[in-house]
Coordinates of C-alpha atoms and ligand atoms in Angstrom, one line a residue:
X1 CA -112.1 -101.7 127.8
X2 CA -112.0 -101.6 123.9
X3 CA -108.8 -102.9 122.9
X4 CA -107.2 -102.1 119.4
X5 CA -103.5 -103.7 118.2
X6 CA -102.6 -99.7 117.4
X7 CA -104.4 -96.7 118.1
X8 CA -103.5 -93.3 116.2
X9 CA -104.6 -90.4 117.5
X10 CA -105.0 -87.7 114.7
X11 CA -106.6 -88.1 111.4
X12 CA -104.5 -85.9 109.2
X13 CA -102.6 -86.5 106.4
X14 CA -100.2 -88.5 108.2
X15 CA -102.7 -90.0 110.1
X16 CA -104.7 -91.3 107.6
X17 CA -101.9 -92.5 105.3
X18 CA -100.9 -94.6 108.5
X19 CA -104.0 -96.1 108.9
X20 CA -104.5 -97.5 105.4
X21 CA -101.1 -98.9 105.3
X22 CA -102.1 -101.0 108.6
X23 CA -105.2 -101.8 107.6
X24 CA -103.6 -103.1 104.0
X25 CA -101.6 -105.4 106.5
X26 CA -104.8 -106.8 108.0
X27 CA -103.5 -105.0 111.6
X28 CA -106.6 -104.0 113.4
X29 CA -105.9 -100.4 113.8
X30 CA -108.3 -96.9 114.8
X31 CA -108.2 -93.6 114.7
X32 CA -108.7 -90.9 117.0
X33 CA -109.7 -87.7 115.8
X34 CA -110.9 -84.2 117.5
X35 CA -112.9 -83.1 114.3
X36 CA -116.1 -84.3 114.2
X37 CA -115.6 -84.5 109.7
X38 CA -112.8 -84.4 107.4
X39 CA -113.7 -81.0 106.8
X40 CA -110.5 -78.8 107.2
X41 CA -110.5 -75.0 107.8
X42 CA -108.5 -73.6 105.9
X43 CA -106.9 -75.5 102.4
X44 CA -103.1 -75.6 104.3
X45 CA -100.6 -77.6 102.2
X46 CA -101.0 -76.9 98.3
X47 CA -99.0 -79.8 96.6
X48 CA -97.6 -83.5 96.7
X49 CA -94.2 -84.2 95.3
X50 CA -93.0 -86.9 93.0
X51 CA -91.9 -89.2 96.3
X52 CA -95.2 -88.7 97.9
X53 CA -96.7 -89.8 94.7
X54 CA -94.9 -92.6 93.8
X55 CA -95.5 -94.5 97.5
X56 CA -99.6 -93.9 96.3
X57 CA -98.2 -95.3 93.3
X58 CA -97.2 -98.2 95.0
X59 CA -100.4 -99.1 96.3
X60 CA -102.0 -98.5 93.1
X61 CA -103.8 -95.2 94.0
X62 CA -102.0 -92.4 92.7
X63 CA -104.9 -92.0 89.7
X64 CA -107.3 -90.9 92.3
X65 CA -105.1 -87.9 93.6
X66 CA -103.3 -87.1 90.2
X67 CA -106.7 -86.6 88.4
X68 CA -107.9 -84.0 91.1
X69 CA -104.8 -82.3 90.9
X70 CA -102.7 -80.1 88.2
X71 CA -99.4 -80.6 87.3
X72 CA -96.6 -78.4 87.7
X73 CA -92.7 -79.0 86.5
X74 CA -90.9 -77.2 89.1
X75 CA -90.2 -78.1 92.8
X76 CA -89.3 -74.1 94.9
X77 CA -85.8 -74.0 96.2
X78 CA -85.3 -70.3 96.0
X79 CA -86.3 -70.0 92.8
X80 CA -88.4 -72.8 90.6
X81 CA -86.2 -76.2 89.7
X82 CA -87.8 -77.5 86.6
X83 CA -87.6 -81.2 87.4
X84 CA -89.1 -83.2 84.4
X85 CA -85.4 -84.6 83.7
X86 CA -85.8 -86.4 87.1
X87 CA -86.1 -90.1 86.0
X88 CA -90.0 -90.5 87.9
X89 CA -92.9 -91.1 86.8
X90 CA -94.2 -88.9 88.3
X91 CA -91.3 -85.8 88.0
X92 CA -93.5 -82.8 88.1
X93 CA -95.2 -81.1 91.7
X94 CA -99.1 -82.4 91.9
X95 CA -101.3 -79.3 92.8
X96 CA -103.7 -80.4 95.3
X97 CA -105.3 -78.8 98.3
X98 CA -104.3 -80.4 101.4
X99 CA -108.6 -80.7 102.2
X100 CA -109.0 -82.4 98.4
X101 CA -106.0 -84.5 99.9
X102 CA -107.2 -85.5 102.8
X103 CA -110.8 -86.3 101.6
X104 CA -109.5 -89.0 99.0
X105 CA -107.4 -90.3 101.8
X106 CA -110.2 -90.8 104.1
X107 CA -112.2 -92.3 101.2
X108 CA -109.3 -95.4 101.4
X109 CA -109.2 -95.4 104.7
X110 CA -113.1 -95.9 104.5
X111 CA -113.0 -98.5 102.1
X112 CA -110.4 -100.5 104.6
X113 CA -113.0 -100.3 107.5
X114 CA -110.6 -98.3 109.7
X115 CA -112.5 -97.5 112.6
X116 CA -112.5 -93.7 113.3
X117 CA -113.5 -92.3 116.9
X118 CA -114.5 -88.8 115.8
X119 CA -115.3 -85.3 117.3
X120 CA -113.1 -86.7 120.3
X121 CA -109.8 -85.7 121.5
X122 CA -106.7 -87.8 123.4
X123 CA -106.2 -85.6 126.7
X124 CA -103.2 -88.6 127.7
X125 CA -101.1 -91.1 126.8
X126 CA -99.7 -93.4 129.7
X127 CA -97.7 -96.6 128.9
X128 CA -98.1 -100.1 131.0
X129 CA -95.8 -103.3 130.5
X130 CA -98.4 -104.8 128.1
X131 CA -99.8 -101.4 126.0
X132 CA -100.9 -97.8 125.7
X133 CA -103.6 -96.3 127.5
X134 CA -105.4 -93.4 125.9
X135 CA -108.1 -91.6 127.7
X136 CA -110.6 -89.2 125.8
X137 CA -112.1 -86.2 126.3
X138 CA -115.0 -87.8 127.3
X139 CA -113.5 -89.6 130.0
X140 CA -113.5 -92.8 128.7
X141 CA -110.0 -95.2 127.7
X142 CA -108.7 -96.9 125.1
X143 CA -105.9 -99.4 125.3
X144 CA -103.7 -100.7 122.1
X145 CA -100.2 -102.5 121.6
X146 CA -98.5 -99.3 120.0
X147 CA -100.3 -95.9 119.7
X148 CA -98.8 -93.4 117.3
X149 CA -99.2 -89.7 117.5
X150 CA -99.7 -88.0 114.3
X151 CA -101.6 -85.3 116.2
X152 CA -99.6 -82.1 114.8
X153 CA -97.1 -79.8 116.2
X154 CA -99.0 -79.4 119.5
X155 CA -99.2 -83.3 120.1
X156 CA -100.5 -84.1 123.3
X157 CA -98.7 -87.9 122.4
X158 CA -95.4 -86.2 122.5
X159 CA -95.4 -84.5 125.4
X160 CA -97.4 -86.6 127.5
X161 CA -94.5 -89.3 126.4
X162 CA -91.9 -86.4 127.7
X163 CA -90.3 -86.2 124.6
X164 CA -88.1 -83.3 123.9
X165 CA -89.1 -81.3 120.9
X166 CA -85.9 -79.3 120.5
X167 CA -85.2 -76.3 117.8
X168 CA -85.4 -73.0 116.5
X169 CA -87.4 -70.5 118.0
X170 CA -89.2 -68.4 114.9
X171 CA -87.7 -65.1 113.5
X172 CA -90.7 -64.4 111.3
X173 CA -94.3 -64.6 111.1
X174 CA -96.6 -64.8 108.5
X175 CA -100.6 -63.9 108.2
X176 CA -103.0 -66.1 105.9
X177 CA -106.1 -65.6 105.3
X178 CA -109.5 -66.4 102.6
X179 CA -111.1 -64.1 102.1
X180 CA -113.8 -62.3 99.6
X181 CA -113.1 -58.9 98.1
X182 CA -114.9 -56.0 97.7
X183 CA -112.2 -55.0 94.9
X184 CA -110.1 -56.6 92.2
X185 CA -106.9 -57.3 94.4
X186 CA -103.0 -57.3 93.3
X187 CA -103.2 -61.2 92.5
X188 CA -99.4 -62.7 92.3
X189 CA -96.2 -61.6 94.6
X190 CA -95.5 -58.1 96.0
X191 CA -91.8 -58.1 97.5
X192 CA -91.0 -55.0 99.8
X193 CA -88.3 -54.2 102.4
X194 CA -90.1 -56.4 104.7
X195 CA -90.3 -59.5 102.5
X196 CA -92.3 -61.1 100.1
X197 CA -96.3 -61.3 99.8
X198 CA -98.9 -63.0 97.6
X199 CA -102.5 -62.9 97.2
X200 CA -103.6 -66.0 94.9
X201 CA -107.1 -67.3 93.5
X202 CA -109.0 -69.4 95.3
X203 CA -112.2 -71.1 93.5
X204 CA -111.5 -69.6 89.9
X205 CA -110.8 -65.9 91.5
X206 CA -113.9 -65.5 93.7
X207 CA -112.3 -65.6 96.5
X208 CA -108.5 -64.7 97.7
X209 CA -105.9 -66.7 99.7
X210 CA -103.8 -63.7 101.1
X211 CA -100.1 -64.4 103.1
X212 CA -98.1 -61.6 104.6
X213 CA -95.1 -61.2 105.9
X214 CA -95.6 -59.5 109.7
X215 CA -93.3 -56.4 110.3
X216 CA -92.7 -57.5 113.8
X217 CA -92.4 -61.3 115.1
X218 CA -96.2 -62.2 116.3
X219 CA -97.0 -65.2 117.5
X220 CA -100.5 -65.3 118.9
X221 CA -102.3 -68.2 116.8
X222 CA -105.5 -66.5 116.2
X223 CA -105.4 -63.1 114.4
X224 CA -108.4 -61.3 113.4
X225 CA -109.5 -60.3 109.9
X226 CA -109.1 -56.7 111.4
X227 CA -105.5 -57.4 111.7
X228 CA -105.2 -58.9 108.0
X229 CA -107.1 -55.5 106.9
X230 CA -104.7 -53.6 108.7
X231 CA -101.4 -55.7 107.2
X232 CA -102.7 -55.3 103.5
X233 CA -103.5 -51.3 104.1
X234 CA -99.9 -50.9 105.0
X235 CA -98.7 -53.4 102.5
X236 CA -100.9 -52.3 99.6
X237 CA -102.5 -49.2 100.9
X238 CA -105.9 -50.6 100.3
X239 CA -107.8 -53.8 102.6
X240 CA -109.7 -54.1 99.1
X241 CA -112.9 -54.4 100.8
X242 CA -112.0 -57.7 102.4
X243 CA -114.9 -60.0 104.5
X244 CA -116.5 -63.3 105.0
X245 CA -113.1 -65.0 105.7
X246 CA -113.4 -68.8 106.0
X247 CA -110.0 -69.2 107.6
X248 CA -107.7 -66.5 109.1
X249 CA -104.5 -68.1 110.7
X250 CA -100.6 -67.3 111.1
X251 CA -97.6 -69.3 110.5
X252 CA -94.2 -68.9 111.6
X253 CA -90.1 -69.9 111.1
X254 CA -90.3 -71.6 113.9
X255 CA -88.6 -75.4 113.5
X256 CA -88.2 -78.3 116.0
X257 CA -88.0 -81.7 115.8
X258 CA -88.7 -84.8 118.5
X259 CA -85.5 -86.0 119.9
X260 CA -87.0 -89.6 119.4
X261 CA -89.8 -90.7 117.3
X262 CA -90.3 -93.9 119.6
X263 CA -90.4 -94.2 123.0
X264 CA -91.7 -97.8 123.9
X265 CA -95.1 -98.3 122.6
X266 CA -95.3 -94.6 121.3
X267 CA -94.2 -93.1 118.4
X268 CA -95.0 -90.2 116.3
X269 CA -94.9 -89.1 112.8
X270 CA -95.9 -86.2 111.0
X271 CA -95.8 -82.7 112.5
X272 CA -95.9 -84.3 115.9
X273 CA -92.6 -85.1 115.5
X274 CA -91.3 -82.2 113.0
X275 CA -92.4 -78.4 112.7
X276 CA -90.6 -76.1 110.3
X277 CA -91.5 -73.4 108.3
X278 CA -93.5 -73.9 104.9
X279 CA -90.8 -72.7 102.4
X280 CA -91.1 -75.8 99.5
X281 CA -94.2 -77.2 100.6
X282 CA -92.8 -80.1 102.0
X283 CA -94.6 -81.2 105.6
X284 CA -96.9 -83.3 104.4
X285 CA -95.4 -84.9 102.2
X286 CA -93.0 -85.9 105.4
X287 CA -95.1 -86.9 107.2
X288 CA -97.2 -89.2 104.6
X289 CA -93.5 -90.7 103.7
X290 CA -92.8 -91.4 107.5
X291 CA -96.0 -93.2 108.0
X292 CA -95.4 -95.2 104.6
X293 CA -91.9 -96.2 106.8
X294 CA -93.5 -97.2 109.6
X295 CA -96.7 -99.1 108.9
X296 CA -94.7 -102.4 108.1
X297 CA -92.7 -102.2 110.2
X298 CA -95.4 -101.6 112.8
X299 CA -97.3 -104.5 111.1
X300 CA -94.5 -106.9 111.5
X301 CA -94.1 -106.3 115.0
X302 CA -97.6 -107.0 115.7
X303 CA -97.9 -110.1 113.5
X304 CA -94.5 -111.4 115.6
X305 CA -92.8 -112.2 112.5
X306 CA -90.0 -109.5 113.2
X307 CA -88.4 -108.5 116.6
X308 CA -89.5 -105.2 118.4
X309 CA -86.6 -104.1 117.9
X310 CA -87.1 -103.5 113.9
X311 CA -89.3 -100.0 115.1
X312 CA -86.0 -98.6 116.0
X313 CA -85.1 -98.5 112.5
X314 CA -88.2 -95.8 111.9
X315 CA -86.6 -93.6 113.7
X316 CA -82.4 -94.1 112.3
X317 CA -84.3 -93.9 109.1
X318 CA -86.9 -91.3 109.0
X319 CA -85.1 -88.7 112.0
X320 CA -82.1 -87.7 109.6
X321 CA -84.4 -87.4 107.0
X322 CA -86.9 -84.5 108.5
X323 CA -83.9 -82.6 110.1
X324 CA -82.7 -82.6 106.5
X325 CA -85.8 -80.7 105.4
X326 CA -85.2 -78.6 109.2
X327 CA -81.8 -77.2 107.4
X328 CA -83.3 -76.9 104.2
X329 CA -85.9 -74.5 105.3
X330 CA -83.3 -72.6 107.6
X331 CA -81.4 -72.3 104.1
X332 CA -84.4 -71.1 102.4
X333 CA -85.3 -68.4 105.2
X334 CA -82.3 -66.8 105.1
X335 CA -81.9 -66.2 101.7
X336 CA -85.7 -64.9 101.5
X337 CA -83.8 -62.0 104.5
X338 CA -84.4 -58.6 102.2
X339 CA -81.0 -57.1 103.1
X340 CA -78.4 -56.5 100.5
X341 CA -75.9 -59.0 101.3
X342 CA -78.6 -61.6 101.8
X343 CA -79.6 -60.5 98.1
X344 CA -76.3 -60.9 96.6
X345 CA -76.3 -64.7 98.4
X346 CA -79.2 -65.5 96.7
X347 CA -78.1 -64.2 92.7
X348 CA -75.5 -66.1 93.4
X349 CA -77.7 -69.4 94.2
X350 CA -79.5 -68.4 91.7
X351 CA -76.8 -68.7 88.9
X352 CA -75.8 -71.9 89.7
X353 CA -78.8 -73.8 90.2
X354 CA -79.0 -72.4 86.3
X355 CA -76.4 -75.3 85.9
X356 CA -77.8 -78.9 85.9
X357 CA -75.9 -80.5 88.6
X358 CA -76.9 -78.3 91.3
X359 CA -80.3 -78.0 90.1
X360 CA -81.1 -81.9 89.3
X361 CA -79.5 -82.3 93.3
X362 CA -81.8 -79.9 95.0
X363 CA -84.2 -81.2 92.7
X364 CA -83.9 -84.5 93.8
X365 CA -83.8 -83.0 97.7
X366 CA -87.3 -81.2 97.5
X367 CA -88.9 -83.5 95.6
X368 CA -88.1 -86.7 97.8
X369 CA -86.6 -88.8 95.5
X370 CA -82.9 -88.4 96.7
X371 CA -83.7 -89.8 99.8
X372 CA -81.3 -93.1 100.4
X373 CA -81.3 -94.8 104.5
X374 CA -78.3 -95.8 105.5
X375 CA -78.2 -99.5 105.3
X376 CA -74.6 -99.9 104.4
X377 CA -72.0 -99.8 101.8
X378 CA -72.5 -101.2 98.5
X379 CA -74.1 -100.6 95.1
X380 CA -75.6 -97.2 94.9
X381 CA -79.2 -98.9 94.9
X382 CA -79.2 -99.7 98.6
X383 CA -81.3 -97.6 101.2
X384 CA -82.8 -95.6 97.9
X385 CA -86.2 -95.8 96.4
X386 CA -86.3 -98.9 93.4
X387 CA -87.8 -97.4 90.4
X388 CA -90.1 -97.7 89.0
X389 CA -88.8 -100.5 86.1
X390 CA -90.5 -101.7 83.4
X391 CA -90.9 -105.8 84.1
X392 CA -91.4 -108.8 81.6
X393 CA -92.6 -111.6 84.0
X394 CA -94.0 -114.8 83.4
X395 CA -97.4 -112.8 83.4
X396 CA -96.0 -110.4 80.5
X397 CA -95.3 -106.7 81.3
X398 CA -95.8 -105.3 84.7
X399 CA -94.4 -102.3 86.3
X400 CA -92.4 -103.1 89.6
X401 CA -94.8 -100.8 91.6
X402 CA -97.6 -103.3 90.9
X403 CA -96.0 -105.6 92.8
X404 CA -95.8 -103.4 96.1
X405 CA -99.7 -103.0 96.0
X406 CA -100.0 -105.2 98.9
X407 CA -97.4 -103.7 100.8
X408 CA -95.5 -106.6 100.9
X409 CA -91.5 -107.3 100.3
X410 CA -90.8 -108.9 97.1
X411 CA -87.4 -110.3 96.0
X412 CA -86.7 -109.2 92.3
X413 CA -84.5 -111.9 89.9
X414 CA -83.5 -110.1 87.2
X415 CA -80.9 -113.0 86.3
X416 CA -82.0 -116.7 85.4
X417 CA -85.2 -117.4 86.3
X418 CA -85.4 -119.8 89.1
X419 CA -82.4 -118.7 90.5
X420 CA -83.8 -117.4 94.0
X421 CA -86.7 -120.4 93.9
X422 CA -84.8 -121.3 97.5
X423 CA -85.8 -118.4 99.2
X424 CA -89.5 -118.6 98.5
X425 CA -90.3 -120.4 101.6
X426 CA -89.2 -116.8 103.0
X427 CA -90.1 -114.3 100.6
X428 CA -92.1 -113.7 97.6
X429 CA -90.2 -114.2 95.0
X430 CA -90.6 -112.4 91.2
X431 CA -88.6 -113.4 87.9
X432 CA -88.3 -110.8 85.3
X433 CA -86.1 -109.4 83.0
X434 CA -85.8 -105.7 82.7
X435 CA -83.3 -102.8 80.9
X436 CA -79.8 -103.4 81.2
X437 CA -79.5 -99.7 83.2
X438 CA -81.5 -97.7 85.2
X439 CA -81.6 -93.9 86.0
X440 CA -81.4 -92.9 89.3
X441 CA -81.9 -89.2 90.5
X442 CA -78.4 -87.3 90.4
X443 CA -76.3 -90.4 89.4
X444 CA -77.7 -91.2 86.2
X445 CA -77.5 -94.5 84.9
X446 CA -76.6 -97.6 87.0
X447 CA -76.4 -101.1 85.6
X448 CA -79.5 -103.2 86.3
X449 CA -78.4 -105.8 89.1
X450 CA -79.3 -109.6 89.0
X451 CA -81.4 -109.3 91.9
X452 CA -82.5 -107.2 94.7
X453 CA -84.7 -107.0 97.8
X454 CA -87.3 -104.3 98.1
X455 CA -88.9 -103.8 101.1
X456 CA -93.1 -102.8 101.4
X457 CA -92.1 -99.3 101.0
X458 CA -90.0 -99.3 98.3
X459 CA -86.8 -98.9 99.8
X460 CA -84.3 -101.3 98.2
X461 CA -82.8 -103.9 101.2
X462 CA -80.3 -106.0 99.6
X463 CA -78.6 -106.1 96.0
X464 CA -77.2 -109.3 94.3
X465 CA -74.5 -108.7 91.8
X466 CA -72.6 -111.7 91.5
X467 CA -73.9 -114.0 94.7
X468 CA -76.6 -114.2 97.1
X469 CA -73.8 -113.5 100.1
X470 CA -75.8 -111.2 103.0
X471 CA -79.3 -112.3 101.4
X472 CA -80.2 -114.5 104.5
X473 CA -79.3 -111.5 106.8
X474 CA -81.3 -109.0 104.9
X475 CA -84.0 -111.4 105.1
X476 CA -83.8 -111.3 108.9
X477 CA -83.5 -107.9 109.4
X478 CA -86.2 -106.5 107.2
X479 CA -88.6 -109.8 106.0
X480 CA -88.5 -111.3 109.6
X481 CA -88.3 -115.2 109.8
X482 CA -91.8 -116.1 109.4
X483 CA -93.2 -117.4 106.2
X484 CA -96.2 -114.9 106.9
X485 CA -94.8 -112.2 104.5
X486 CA -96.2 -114.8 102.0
X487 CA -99.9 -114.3 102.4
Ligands
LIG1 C1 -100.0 -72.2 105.4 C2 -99.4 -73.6 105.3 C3 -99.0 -74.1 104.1 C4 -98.5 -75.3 104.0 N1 -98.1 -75.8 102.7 C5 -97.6 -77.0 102.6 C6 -97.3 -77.5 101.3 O1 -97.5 -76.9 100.3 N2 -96.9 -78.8 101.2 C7 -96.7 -79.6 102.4 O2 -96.3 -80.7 102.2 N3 -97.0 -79.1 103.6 C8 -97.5 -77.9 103.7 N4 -97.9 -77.4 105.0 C9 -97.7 -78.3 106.1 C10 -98.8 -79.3 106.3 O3 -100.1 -78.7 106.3 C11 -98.6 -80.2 107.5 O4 -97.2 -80.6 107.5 C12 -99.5 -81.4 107.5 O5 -100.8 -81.0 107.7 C13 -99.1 -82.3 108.7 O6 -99.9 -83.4 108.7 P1 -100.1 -84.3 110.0 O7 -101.0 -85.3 109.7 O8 -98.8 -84.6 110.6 O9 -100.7 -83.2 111.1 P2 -102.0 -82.4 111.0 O10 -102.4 -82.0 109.6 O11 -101.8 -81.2 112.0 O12 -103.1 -83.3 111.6 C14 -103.2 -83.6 112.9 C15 -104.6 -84.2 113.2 O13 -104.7 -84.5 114.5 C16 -105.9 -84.0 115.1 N5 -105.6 -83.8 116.5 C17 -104.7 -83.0 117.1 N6 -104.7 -83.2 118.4 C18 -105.5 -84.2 118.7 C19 -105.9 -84.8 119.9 N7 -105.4 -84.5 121.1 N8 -106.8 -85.8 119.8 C20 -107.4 -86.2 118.6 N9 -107.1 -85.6 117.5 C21 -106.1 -84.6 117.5 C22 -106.2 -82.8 114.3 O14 -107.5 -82.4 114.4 C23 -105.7 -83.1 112.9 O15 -106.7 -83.7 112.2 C24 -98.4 -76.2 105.1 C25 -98.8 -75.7 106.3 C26 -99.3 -74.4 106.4 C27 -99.8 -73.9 107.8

C-alpha cells in the first residue's frame, strides 16, 4: 500500500498552499483531488489581503500573484477602509481571481514535485495506532502519518473524523451567476427593500458576473439559469437576454466552524474547518494563513525534532482566529438587514470608521495583519506578525522576509553582533542592525528590540530586551531540540 508521511485530500487554495509549505520542508507529502485539472467553475474568491500576501512574501513569491493582480486601497467592512496607512508592504487588497489564484499556486506546488492523485475523490478517513487510512473512489487505499482535510465545507475528512461543525444556520441566500447578455445590463450595485445587488464585468465587459439577493431563504445548491432570469426580471424588470452561463451557483449566511481542527492524525484547514458568509472576501485568505500555521509544525513532528504535541498549538492558535472572522461576518450581515433601524446602525458605523482609530483597527482585522496568538505576556511584538524590517547584515541589506524563504526559524540580533553565537548549535542565527522603531498595525511605533525569535511563519516567538531569560524555553517549544532546523 502506497505510503506518504501526510496525505491532503483537496487541492484548493488551502490545499495547495499546504502542500508547498511541506514540500519546502523536504516532508514527503500528496494530494488528493476530485478534479481531474485545476480548472475551477466559477472564478469564486476575488482578492488576497495584505497578510495573505506577505506569508507569499515570505517565501519569496508574492511577484508572481501581485503582477496578475490589481491593486486596490481599501479592505470592505461596511463601507471601503482605505488602508495604505497600514505599515505593510503590501497595505492595499490584491484583485485576483480565486482560478488565476489557484493556477499559480499549483504551478509551485508543481515545481516542488508534490504528487497530485487527480480526478479521484476520499470516500473515508479511518485512523490506526500508527497512521491514516484513506480509501478512494476507486476503491483503492492510501495510508500516511497525518492526513489533513482541506476538502471544503462538505469535507468528508471532518465528518468521517466525527467532528462537530457547530453554527449558524443561514438567514439569507444569494444567486451568482456568468453569464453573456443579450443587452447592455445595469453594471454596479442596485440596493432595494430586499438588499443589495450587483452585476460586475467579467473579461473586459463581455460577459457578466451577476449576485442577488433571494427574497425567500433557498438553499438548494444547484439553481438554474431559469431561476437567475426570473430573480433579475423581478429585480430589474428585464433578464437582459441572459445565456451561455459558465457557472450558476448560490451562496448563503450560513457559518459554522469545527469544534477541533485536530483529532489524532487528522486535521483540517480551510473551509473544512470554517464556513461563513462572503461579506470582506476573507475565506481564502483563512484558510491559506491556516495552512501557512500548520505546515511547520506538521513538518517538525514528522522530522521528530518537536513533540506531537506542538500540532495542538494549530488549533489554540488558528480556532480563535476564524471564529473571529465568524463574528465579523455575523456583524456585517446584520447591518447589510434593509430595515430602518438596521440603517440607522450602519450611518452610525459609518461615521466613525470616518475617524482613524476605528478605521486603521478594522482595517488591521480584515486585512490580517492584526492578528497576534496568544503566547503570553510581554512586549507587544509577541504572537504578532514581525515586519517586514529593513536589515543591514554582514551580507549588506536584506529584508527580514528573505530570511523566511526557506521556511525556517531564525533568531534575529539586533544588538552586538555575536551576542546569540551560543545558540547556533540550536537555531539559525542572523546579526543585523535595523531602525530604532517599528510600526506595527494599530499601535504605531514600538522600539526595535535587541533580539527576537521568529518562527517559519512569521509569527514572532520570543523577544529579548535586556536578557536572553525564557530563550531556551521558546527554543523548546517552537524550534524543537534538534539541531535539524539548521539545514
Ligand atoms: C461567491 C463566493 C465569493 C467568495 N469570495 C471570496 C473572496 O473574495 N475572498 C476570499 O478570501 N474568499 C472568498 N470566498 C471563499 C473562498 O472561495 C473559499 O473560502 C476557498 O475556496 C476555500 O478554500 P479551501 O481550499 O479551503 O476549499 P475549496 O476551495 O472548497 O477546495 C476544496 C478542494 O477539495 C476538493 N475536494 C472536496 N472534497 C473532496 C474529496 N472527498 N476528495 C478529493 N477532493 C475533494 C475540491 O474539488 C476542491 O478542489 C468566496 C466564496 C464564494 C462562494
Amino acid at each position: 500500500m502506497t505510503r506518504h508521511a501526510v496525505i491532503i485530500v483537496g487541492g484548493g487554495p488551502a490545499g495547495l498552499m499546504l502542500a508547498s509549505e511541506l514540500a519546502l520542508l523536504d516532508i514527503g507529502v500528496a494530494i488528493v483531488e476530485r478534479r481531474p485539472s485545476q480548472d475551477l467553475q466559477g472564478s469564486r474568491a476575488g482578492g488576497l489581503h495584505s497578510r495573505t500576501i506577505e506569508v507569499l512574501d515570505q517565501r519569496g513569491i508574492a511577484d508572481r500573484f501581485v503582477s496578475q493582480g490589481q491593486r486596490h486601497p481599501a479592505v470592505h467592512f461596511h463601507v471601503p477602509l482605505d488602508i495604505s496607512e497600514l505599515p505593510s508592504r503590501h497595505n492595499y487588497v490584491l484583485a485576483l481571481w480565486q482560478n488565476e489564484f489557484e493556477r499559480i499556486l499549483a504551478e509551485r506546488v508543481a515545481e516542488l514535485a508534490v504528487p497530485i492523485y487527480r480526478g479521484i475523490e476520499a470516500r473515508d478517513v479511518s485512523q490506526h495506532d500508527d497512521g491514516v487510512e484513506v480509501t478512494l473512489s476507486d476503491g483503492s487505499t492510501l495510508r500516511s502519518d497525518y492526513l489533513v482535510g482541506c476538502d471544503g465545507g462538505r469535507s468528508v475528512t471532518r465528518k468521517a473524523a466525527g467532528i462537530a461543525f457547530p453554527g449558524w444556520e443561514p438567514t439569507t441566500s444569494w444567486l451568482i451567476a456568468e453569464v453573456a447578455t443579450n443587452e447592455e445590463p445595469a453594471w454596479g450595485f442596485r440596493h432595494d427593500a430586499v438588499g443589495t445587488h450587483a452585476i460586475g464585468k467579467l473579461d473586459g465587459g463581455k460577459r457578466a458576473r451577476i449576485v442577488l439577493t433571494e427574497q425567500r431563504l433557498e438553499t438548494s445548491t444547484e439553481p438554474t439559469l431559469h431561476e437567475v432570469s426570473a430573480a433579475l426580471i423581478a429585480i430589474y424588470g428585464t433578464d437582459y437576454g441572459i445565456h451561455d452561463a459558465s457557472w450558476i451557483s448560490r451562496f448563503t449566511d450560513m457559518a459554522r466552524q469545527a469544534e477541533t481542527y485536530r483529532d489524532r492524525r487528522v486535521l483540517l484547514a480551510g473551509d473544512a474547518a470554517h464556513i461563513h458568509p462572503p461579506m470582506g472576501g476573507q475565506g481564502l485568505n483563512l484558510g491559506v494563513q491556516d495552512a501557512v500555521n500548520l505546515g511547520w509544525k506538521l513538518a517538525q513532528v514528522i522530522k521528530r525534532s518537536s513533540p506531537d504535541s506542538l500540532l495542538d498549538t494549530y488549533h489554540a492558535e488558528r480556532h480563535p482566529v476564524a471564529a473571529r472572522v465568524l463574528q465579523n461576518t455575523l456583524a456585517q450581515m446584520a447591518l447589510r438587514r434593509p430595515d430602518d433601524r438596521s440603517k440607522a446602525l450602519g450611518n452610525i458605523l459609518s461615521e466613525l470608521l470616518r475617524m482613524r482609530e476605528p478605521r486603521t483597527h478594522l482595517g488591521a482585522m480584515m486585512s490580517g495583519l492584526g492578528v497576534q496568538y496568544d503566547l503570553g505576556e510581554g512586549h507587544p511584538l509577541l504572537g504578532r506578525r514581525m515586519p517586514d524590517l529593513d536589515l543591514f547584515t554582514e551580507n549588506g541589506p536584506q529584508r527580514l522576509f528573505t530570511l523566511l524563504h526557506q521556511a525556517h526559524p531564525v533568531l534575529l540580533n539586533l544588538a552586538e553582533a555575536g551576542s546569540l553565537d551560543a545558540w547556533k548549535t540550536r537555531v539559525r542565527v542572523v546579526d543585523a542592525q535595523s531602525a530604532a522603531t517599528l510600526e506595527l498595525p494599530t499601535l504605531g511605533a514600538v522600539a526595535t528590540p535587541a533580539a527576537v525569535l521568529v518562527r517559519p511563519d512569521g509569527y514572532v516567538a520570543w523577544v529579548g530586551e535586556h536578557s536572553q531569560q525564557g530563550l531556551a524555553e521558546a527554543l523548546s517549544a517552537w524550534v524543537g531540540e534538534s539541531a535539524s532546523a539548521l539545514r
